[in-house]
Structures are given as C-alpha cells and as structure tokens.
Tab-separated table of C-alpha atoms and ligand atoms in Angstrom:
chain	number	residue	atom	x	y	z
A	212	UNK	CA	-68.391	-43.357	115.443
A	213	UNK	CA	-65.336	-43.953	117.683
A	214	UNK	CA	-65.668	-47.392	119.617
A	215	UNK	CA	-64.524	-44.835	122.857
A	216	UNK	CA	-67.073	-42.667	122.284
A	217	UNK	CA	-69.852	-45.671	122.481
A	218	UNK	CA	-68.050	-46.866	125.822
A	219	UNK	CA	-67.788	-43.439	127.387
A	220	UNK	CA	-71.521	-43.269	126.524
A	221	UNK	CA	-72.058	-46.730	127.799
A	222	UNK	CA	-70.691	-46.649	131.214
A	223	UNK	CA	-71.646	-42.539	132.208
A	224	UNK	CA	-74.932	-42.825	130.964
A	225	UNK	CA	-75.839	-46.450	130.816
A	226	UNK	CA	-76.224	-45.941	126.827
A	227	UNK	CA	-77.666	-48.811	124.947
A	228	UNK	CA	-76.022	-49.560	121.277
A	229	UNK	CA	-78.444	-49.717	118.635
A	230	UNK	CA	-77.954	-52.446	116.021
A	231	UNK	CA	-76.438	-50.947	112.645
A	232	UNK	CA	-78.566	-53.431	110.304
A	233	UNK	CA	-81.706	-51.631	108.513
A	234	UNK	CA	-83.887	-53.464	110.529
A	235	UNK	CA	-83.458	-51.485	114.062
A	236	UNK	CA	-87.584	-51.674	114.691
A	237	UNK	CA	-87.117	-54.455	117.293
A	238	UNK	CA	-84.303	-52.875	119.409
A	239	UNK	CA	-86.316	-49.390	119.147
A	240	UNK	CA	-89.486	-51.242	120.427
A	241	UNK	CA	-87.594	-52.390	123.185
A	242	UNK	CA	-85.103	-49.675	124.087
A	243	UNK	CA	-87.099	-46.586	122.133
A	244	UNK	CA	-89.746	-45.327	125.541
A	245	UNK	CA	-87.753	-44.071	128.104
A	246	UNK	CA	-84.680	-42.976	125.760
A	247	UNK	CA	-84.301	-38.895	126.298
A	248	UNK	CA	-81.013	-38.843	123.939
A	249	UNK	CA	-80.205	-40.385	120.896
A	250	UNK	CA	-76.653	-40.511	119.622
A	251	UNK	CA	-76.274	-41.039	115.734
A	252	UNK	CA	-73.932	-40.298	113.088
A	253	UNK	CA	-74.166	-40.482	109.021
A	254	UNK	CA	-75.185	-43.039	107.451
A	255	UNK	CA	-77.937	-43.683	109.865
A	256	UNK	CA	-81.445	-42.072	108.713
A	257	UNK	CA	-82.989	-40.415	111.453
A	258	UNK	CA	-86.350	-39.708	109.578
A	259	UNK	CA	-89.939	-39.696	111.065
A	260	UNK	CA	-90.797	-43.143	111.902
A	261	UNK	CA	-87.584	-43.845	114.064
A	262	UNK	CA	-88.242	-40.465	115.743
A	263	UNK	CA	-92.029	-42.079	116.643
A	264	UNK	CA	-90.121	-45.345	117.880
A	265	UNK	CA	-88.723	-42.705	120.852
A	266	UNK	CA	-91.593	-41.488	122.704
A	267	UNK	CA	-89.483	-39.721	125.316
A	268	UNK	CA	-86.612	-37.878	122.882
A	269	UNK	CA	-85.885	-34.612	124.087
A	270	UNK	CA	-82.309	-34.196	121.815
A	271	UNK	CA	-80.634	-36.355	118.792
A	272	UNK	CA	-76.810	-35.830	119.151
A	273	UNK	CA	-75.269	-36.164	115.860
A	274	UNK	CA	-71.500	-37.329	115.270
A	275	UNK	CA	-70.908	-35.539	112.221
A	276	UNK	CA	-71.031	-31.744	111.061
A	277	UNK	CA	-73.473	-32.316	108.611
A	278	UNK	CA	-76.871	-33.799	109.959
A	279	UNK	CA	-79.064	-34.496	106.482
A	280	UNK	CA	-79.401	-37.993	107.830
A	281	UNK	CA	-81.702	-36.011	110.650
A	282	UNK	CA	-85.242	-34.816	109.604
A	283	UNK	CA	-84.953	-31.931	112.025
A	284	UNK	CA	-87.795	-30.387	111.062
A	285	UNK	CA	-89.407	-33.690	112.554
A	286	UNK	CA	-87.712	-33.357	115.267
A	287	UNK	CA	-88.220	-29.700	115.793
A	288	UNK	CA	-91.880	-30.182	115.922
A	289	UNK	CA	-91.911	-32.137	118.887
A	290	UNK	CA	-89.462	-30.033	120.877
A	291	UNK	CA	-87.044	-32.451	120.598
A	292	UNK	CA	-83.289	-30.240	119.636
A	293	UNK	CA	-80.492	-31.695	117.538
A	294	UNK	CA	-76.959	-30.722	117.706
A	295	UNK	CA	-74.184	-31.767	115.586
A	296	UNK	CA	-70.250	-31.310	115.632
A	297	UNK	CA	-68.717	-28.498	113.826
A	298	UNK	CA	-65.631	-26.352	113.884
A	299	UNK	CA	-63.747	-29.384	115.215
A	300	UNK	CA	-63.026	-31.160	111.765
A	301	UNK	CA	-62.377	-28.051	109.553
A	302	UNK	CA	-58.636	-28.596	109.827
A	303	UNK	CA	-58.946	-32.309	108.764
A	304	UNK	CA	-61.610	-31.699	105.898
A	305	UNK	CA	-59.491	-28.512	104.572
A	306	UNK	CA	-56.506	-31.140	104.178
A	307	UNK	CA	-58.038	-33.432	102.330
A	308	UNK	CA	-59.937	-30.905	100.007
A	309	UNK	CA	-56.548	-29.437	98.848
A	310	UNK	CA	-55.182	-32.903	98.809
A	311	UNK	CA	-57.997	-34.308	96.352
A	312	UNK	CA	-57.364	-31.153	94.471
A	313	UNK	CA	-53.613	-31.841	94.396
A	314	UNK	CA	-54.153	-34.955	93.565
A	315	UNK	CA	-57.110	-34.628	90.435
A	316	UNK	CA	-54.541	-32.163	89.439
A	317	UNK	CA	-50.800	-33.738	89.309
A	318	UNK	CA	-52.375	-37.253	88.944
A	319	UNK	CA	-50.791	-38.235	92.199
A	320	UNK	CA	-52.400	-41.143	92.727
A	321	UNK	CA	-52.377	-42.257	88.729
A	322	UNK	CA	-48.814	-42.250	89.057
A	323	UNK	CA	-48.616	-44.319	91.941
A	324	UNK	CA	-50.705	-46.963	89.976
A	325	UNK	CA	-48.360	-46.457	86.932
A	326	UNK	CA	-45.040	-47.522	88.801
A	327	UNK	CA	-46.969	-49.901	90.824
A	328	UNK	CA	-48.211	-51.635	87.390
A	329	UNK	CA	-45.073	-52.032	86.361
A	330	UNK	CA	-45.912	-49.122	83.294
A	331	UNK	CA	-42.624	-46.624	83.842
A	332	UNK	CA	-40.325	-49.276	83.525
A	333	UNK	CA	-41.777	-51.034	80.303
A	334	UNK	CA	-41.561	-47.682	79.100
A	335	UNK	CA	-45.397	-46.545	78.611
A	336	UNK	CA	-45.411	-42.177	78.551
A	337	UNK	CA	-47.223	-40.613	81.577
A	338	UNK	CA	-49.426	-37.921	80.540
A	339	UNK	CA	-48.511	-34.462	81.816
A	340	UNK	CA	-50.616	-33.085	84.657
A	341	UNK	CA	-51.851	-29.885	85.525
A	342	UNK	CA	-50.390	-27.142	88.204
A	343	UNK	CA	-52.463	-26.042	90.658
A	344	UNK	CA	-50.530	-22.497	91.192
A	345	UNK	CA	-52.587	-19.980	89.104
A	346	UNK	CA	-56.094	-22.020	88.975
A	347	UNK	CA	-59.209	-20.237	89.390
A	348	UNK	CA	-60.899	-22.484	91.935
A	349	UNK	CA	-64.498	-22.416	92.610
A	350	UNK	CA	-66.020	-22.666	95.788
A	351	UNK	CA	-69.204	-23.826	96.140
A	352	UNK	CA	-70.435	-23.232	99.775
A	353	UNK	CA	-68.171	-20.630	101.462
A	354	UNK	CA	-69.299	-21.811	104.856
A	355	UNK	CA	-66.569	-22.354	107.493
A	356	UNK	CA	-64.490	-25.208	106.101
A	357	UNK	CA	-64.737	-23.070	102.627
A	358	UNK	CA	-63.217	-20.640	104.288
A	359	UNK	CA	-60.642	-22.870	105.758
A	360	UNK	CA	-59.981	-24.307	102.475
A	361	UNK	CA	-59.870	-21.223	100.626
A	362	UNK	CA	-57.410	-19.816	102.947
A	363	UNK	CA	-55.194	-22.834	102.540
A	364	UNK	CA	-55.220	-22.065	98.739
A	365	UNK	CA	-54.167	-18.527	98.980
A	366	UNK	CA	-50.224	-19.161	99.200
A	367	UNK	CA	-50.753	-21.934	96.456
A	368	UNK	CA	-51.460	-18.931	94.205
A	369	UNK	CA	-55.284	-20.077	93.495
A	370	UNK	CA	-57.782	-17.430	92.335
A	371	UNK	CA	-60.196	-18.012	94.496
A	372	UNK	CA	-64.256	-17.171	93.998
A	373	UNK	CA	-67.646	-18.705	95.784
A	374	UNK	CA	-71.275	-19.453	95.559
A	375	UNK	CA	-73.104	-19.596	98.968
A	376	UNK	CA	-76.874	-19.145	99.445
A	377	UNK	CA	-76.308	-15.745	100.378
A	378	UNK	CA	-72.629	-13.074	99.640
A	379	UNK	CA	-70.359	-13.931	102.954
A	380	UNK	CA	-69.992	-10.579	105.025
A	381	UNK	CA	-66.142	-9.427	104.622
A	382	UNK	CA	-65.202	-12.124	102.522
A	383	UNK	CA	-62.277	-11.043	100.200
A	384	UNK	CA	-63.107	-13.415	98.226
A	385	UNK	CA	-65.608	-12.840	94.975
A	386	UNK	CA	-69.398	-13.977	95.538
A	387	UNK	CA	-71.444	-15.560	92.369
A	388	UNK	CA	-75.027	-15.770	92.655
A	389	UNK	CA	-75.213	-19.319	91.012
A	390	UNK	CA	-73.262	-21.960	90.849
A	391	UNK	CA	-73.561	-22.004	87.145
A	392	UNK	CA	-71.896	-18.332	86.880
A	393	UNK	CA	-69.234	-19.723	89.588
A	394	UNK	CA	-68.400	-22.613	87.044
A	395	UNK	CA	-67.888	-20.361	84.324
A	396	UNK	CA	-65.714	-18.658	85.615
A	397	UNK	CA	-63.326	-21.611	87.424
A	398	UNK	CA	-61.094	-23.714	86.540
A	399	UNK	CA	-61.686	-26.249	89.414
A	400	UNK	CA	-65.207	-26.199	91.458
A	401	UNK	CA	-64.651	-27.301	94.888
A	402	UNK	CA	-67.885	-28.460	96.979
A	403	UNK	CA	-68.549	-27.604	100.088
A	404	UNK	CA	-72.172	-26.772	100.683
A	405	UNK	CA	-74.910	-28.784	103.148
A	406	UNK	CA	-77.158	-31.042	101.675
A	407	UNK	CA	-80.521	-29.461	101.603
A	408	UNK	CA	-83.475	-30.152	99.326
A	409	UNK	CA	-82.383	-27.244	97.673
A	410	UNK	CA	-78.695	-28.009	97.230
A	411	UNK	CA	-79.918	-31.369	95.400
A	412	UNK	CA	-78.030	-31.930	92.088
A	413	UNK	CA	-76.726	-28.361	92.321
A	414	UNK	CA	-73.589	-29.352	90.510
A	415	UNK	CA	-75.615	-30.755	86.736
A	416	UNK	CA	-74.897	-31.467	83.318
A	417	UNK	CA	-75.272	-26.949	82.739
A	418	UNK	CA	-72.233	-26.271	85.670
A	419	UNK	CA	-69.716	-29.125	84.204
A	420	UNK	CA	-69.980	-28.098	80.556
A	421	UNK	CA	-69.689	-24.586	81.846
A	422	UNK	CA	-66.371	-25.770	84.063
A	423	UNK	CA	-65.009	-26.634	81.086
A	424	UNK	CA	-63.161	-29.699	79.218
A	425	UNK	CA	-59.600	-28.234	81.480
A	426	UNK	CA	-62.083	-28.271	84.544
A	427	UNK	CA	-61.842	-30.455	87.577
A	428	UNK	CA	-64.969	-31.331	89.903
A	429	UNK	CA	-63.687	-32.115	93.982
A	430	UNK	CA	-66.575	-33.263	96.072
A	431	UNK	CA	-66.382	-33.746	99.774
A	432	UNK	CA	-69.513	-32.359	101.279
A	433	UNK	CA	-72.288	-34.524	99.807
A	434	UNK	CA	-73.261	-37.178	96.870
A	435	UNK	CA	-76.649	-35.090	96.521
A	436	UNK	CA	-75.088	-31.955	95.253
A	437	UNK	CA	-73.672	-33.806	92.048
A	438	UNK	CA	-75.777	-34.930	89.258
A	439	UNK	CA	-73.538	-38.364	89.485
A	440	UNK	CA	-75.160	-39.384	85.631
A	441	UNK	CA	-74.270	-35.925	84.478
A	442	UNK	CA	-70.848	-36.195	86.001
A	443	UNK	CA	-70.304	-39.583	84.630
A	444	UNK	CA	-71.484	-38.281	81.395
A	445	UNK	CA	-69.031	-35.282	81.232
A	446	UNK	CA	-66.092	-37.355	82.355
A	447	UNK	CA	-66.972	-39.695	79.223
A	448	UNK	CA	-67.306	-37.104	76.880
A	449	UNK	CA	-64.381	-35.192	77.738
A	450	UNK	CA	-66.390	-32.092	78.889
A	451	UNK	CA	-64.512	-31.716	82.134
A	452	UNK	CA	-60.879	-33.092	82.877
A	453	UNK	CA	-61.518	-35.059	85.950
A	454	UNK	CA	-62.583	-35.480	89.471
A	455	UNK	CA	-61.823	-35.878	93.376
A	456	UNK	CA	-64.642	-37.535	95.265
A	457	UNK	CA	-64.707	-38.432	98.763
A	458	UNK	CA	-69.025	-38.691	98.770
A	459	UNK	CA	-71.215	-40.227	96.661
A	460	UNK	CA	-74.980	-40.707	95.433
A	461	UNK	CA	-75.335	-44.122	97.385
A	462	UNK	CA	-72.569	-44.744	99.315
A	463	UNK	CA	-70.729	-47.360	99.848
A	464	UNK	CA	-71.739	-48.362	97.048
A	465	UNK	CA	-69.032	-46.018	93.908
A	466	UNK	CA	-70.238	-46.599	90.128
A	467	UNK	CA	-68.078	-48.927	88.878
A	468	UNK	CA	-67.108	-46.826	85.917
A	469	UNK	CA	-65.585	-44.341	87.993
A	470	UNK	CA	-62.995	-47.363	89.002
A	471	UNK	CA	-61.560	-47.492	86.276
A	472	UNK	CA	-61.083	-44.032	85.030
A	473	UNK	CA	-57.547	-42.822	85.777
A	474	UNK	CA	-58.824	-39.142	85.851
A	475	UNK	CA	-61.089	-39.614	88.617
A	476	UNK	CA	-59.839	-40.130	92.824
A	477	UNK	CA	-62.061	-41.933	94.802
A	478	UNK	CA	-62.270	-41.593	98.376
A	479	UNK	CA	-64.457	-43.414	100.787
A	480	UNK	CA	-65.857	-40.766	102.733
A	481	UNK	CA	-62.464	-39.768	105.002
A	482	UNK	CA	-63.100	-36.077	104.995
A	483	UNK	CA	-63.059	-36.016	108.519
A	484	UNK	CA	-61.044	-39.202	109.001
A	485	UNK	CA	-58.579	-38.309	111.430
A	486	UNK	CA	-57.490	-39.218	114.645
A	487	UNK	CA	-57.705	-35.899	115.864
A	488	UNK	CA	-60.969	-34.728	113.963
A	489	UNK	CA	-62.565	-37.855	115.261
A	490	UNK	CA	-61.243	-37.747	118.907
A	491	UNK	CA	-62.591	-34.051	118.889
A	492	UNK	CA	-65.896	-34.679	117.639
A	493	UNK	CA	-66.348	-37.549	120.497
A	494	UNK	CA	-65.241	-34.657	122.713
A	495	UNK	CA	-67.431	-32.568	121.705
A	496	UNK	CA	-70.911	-35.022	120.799
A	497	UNK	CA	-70.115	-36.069	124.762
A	498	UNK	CA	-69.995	-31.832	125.346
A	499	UNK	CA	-73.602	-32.051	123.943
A	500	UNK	CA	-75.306	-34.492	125.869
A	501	UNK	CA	-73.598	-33.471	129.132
A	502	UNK	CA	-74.983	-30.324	128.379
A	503	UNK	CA	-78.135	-30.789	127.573
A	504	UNK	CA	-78.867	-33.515	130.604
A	505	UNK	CA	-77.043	-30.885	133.140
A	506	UNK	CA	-78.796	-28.114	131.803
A	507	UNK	CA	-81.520	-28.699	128.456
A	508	UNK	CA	-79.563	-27.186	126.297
A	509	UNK	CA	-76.972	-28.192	123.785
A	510	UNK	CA	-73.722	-26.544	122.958
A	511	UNK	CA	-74.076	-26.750	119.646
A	512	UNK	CA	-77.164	-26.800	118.673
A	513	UNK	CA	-78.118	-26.838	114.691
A	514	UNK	CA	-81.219	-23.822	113.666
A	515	UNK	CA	-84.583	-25.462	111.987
B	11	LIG	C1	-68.218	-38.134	108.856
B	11	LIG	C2	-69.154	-36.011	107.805
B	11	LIG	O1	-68.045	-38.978	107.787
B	11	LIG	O2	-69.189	-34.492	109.590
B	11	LIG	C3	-69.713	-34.864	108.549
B	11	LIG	O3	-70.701	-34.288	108.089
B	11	LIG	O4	-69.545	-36.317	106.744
B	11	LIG	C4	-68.019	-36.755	108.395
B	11	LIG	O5	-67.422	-36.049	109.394
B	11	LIG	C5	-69.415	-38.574	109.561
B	11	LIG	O6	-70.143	-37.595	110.184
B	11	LIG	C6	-69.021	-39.649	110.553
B	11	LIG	O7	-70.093	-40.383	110.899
C-alpha cells in the first residue's frame, strides 16, 4: 500500500497502522474494539479470527482489485461490507499482460541476459523466438481487464477466444465452456480470472498438455489458478514452450527451478505496479471509506 495512502488515513481519520509481521494478535487486542474500518491489501489474510479481533467492523476496505485475502462471506454474515479497487488498474495490468506475453514470446528478457553474460560476443547462437502476430491467445477470465487485454491484442493480429464462468454478453470474441476446450484451441492461455475455490488449479497438468509443446502459459491474476507442480512438470518435459508469471503458489517465495529456466519470466507481483495504478487505487480505497463513514455505503462495494 502507498506510504501516502497510510498518512492520508492517519491524519483524516486518526488511522492506526497495523504491524505487517504474522503475529498482529497483540495490536488487534489493543486497537481491534472500537475500529469501524479496516484498511488491508494482499498479502494480508483477512480470514475469520482477525474479523473476531474487531468487534465493531462495519466495512474492510481492500487496496487491491482482487480481495481472496478477505473471507467475505465472514464478513458478510455480520453485516460488515467489503469493497475493493477496480477499474482503476486495468490500464496498468493490460500492459504488463501483453508485455509478459511479448516477452515469453521474443525471449526479451533471455536476450538481455545473453548480452549481459557476455554469450553474443563469445559467439554462443540465440535460439529463434516466436511472433506474437497471428497467435491464437486464450483468455481465461474475460472479466474487465480481459477485455482490456484482449482489446490491446486485436491490432497485434492475435486470434483471440475466452473461458469465463458464464459467455460475456456482446463479446466478439469466441466463448469456451472450459478452460480445457479454450487450451486446445490456443496457442498462448492468458489468465485472468478471480481466485475462487472454484478457480483453484484451473490451469492443470489436462489444459498444458492440451496448450501444446508451441504453447505459452502468462499468469497475472493468481498463483491458485495454476497447478504450479503440473506447470513445472510441463515446462520440464517440453509439453508447453514457456511461461510469464507475475503470481505465484506462495509468494514471495518463486520455485527455484523456475530461476533458472530461460523459457520462463518471472515477475514479482507488479501487475498493478504503477505510479498511476497505485496513486488511483489510494484515490479511490480513500473514495470508499469517505463514503461509507459519510454515508454507510461504499462506492465500490464487492457482491457475496
Ligand atoms: C496488487 C492485485 O498487487 O489488485 C490486485 O488484485 O493483485 C494488485 O493490484 C495488490 O492488490 C496490492 O496490494
């Protein structure tokens, strides 16, 4: 979260900072009763028990579009709402999606390690890449930054399909009921989708053999939709041609085989790492609570 956001918070509403550290029980015992708002972003587990630490929540402001580190169902059942921050990153996760693609793709950043290592003058052959005009590319959750990044592949000359829990109303693009049938027809699968119990793993061992040993895997919604073993697995055997990951299974923490594979870029979680996605989302998180302490009601609120 933005250091301006936790000042702004500080001084107009006398906000106290919560240690990071797993260990938050003795600040929540002290500063939990009497807290109506909580501000959080990823990466900190909103789950039950710190819910029962805050006796007097009425709404859990989350920095961040998506909000699986909330159990809102938990929350829900005590009347307490939770809002979170979209629209306002799109843009910035869009760009990076096509970048990772671009990247997986014409081994961007493989080169830059090449002539960095000293391997293009000692005369070592770099392997030829793949173009990105005339892929089929897969998109797996055609929510609003799918759209966003599907439209930003149009004029690359992509082919562009989706899975999405349910066919998108008016979308020109073509709707696959699973994401295995999406995979088997792509030559890139692109994921975008919330992670939901039932988005867990929806990208296995079945969807990457059926992508293809030409296929490419980019992942910048959540670790949980990947089967990160099955992933690993396929990138050893050959049964997809690489990856772009900005999340993972446990982050920070990256398996250390994907280091060093040169057909994999790893990101640490940037999607929406931009001064102006950030600075909007602070905008907008501070929208929220204003909102809701003006009026009880947030301005993006996020459905059960
Ligand atoms: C941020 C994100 O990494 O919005 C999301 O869902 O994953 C990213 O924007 C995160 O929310 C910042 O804490």
């Amino acid at each position: 979260m933005l250091s301006s956001l936790a000042e702004r918070l500080d001084t107009t509403y006398g906000a106290v900072e919560l240690p990071t550290d797993d260990d938050v029980s003795e600040a929540l015992a002290t500063h939990g009763p009497g807290a109506r708002v909580l501000v959080v972003s990823y990466g900190h587990p909103v789950g039950r028990p710190f819910l029962e630490a805050l006796p007097d929540l009425e709404a859990v402001v989350n920095f961040g579009v998506g909000y699986d580190n909330i159990d809102v169902a938990a929350a829900h059942e005590r009347g307490i709402v939770v809002g979170n921050t979209p629209d306002v990153l799109n843009d910035s996760v869009a760009e990076l999606t096509v970048g990772l693609l671009l990247d997986v793709l014409r081994r961007m950043s493989a080169g830059d390690r090449y002539v960095r290592a000293g391997r293009w003058e000692s005369g070592v052959a770099f392997p030829l890449a793949r173009q990105l005009a005339g892929r089929r590319v897969g998109i797996v959750g055609m929510g609003r930054i799918g759209a966003a990044v599907a439209r930003r592949l149009e004029p690359f000359g992509c082919e562009i399909g989706y899975h999405n829990r349910r066919e998108v109303d008016a979308s020109p693009y073509r709707f696959f009921d699973s994401a295995l049938a999406l995979a088997e027809t792509s030559d890139a699968l692109v994921v975008l989708a919330p992670a939901t119990p039932e988005t867990r793993h929806l990208v296995d061992a079945d969807v990457l053999s059926a992508l293809g040993p030409d296929g490419v895997l980019v992942n910048v919604a959540r670790g949980s939709l990947v089967d990160e073993c099955a992933l690993l697995e396929a990138l050893r055997a050959g049964t997809i041609a690489g990856a772009g990951l900005d999340v993972y299974a446990d982050e920070p923490r990256v398996p250390s085989e994907l280091w060093e594979r040169d057909d994999v870029v790893l990101l640490p979680h940037v999607g929406s790492a931009t001064r102006e996605a950030r600075e909007a989302m602070a905008g907008l998180v501070l929208d929220n609570v204003e909102a809701f302490l003006a009026s009880g009601s947030l301005v993006t609120p996020v459905e059960g």
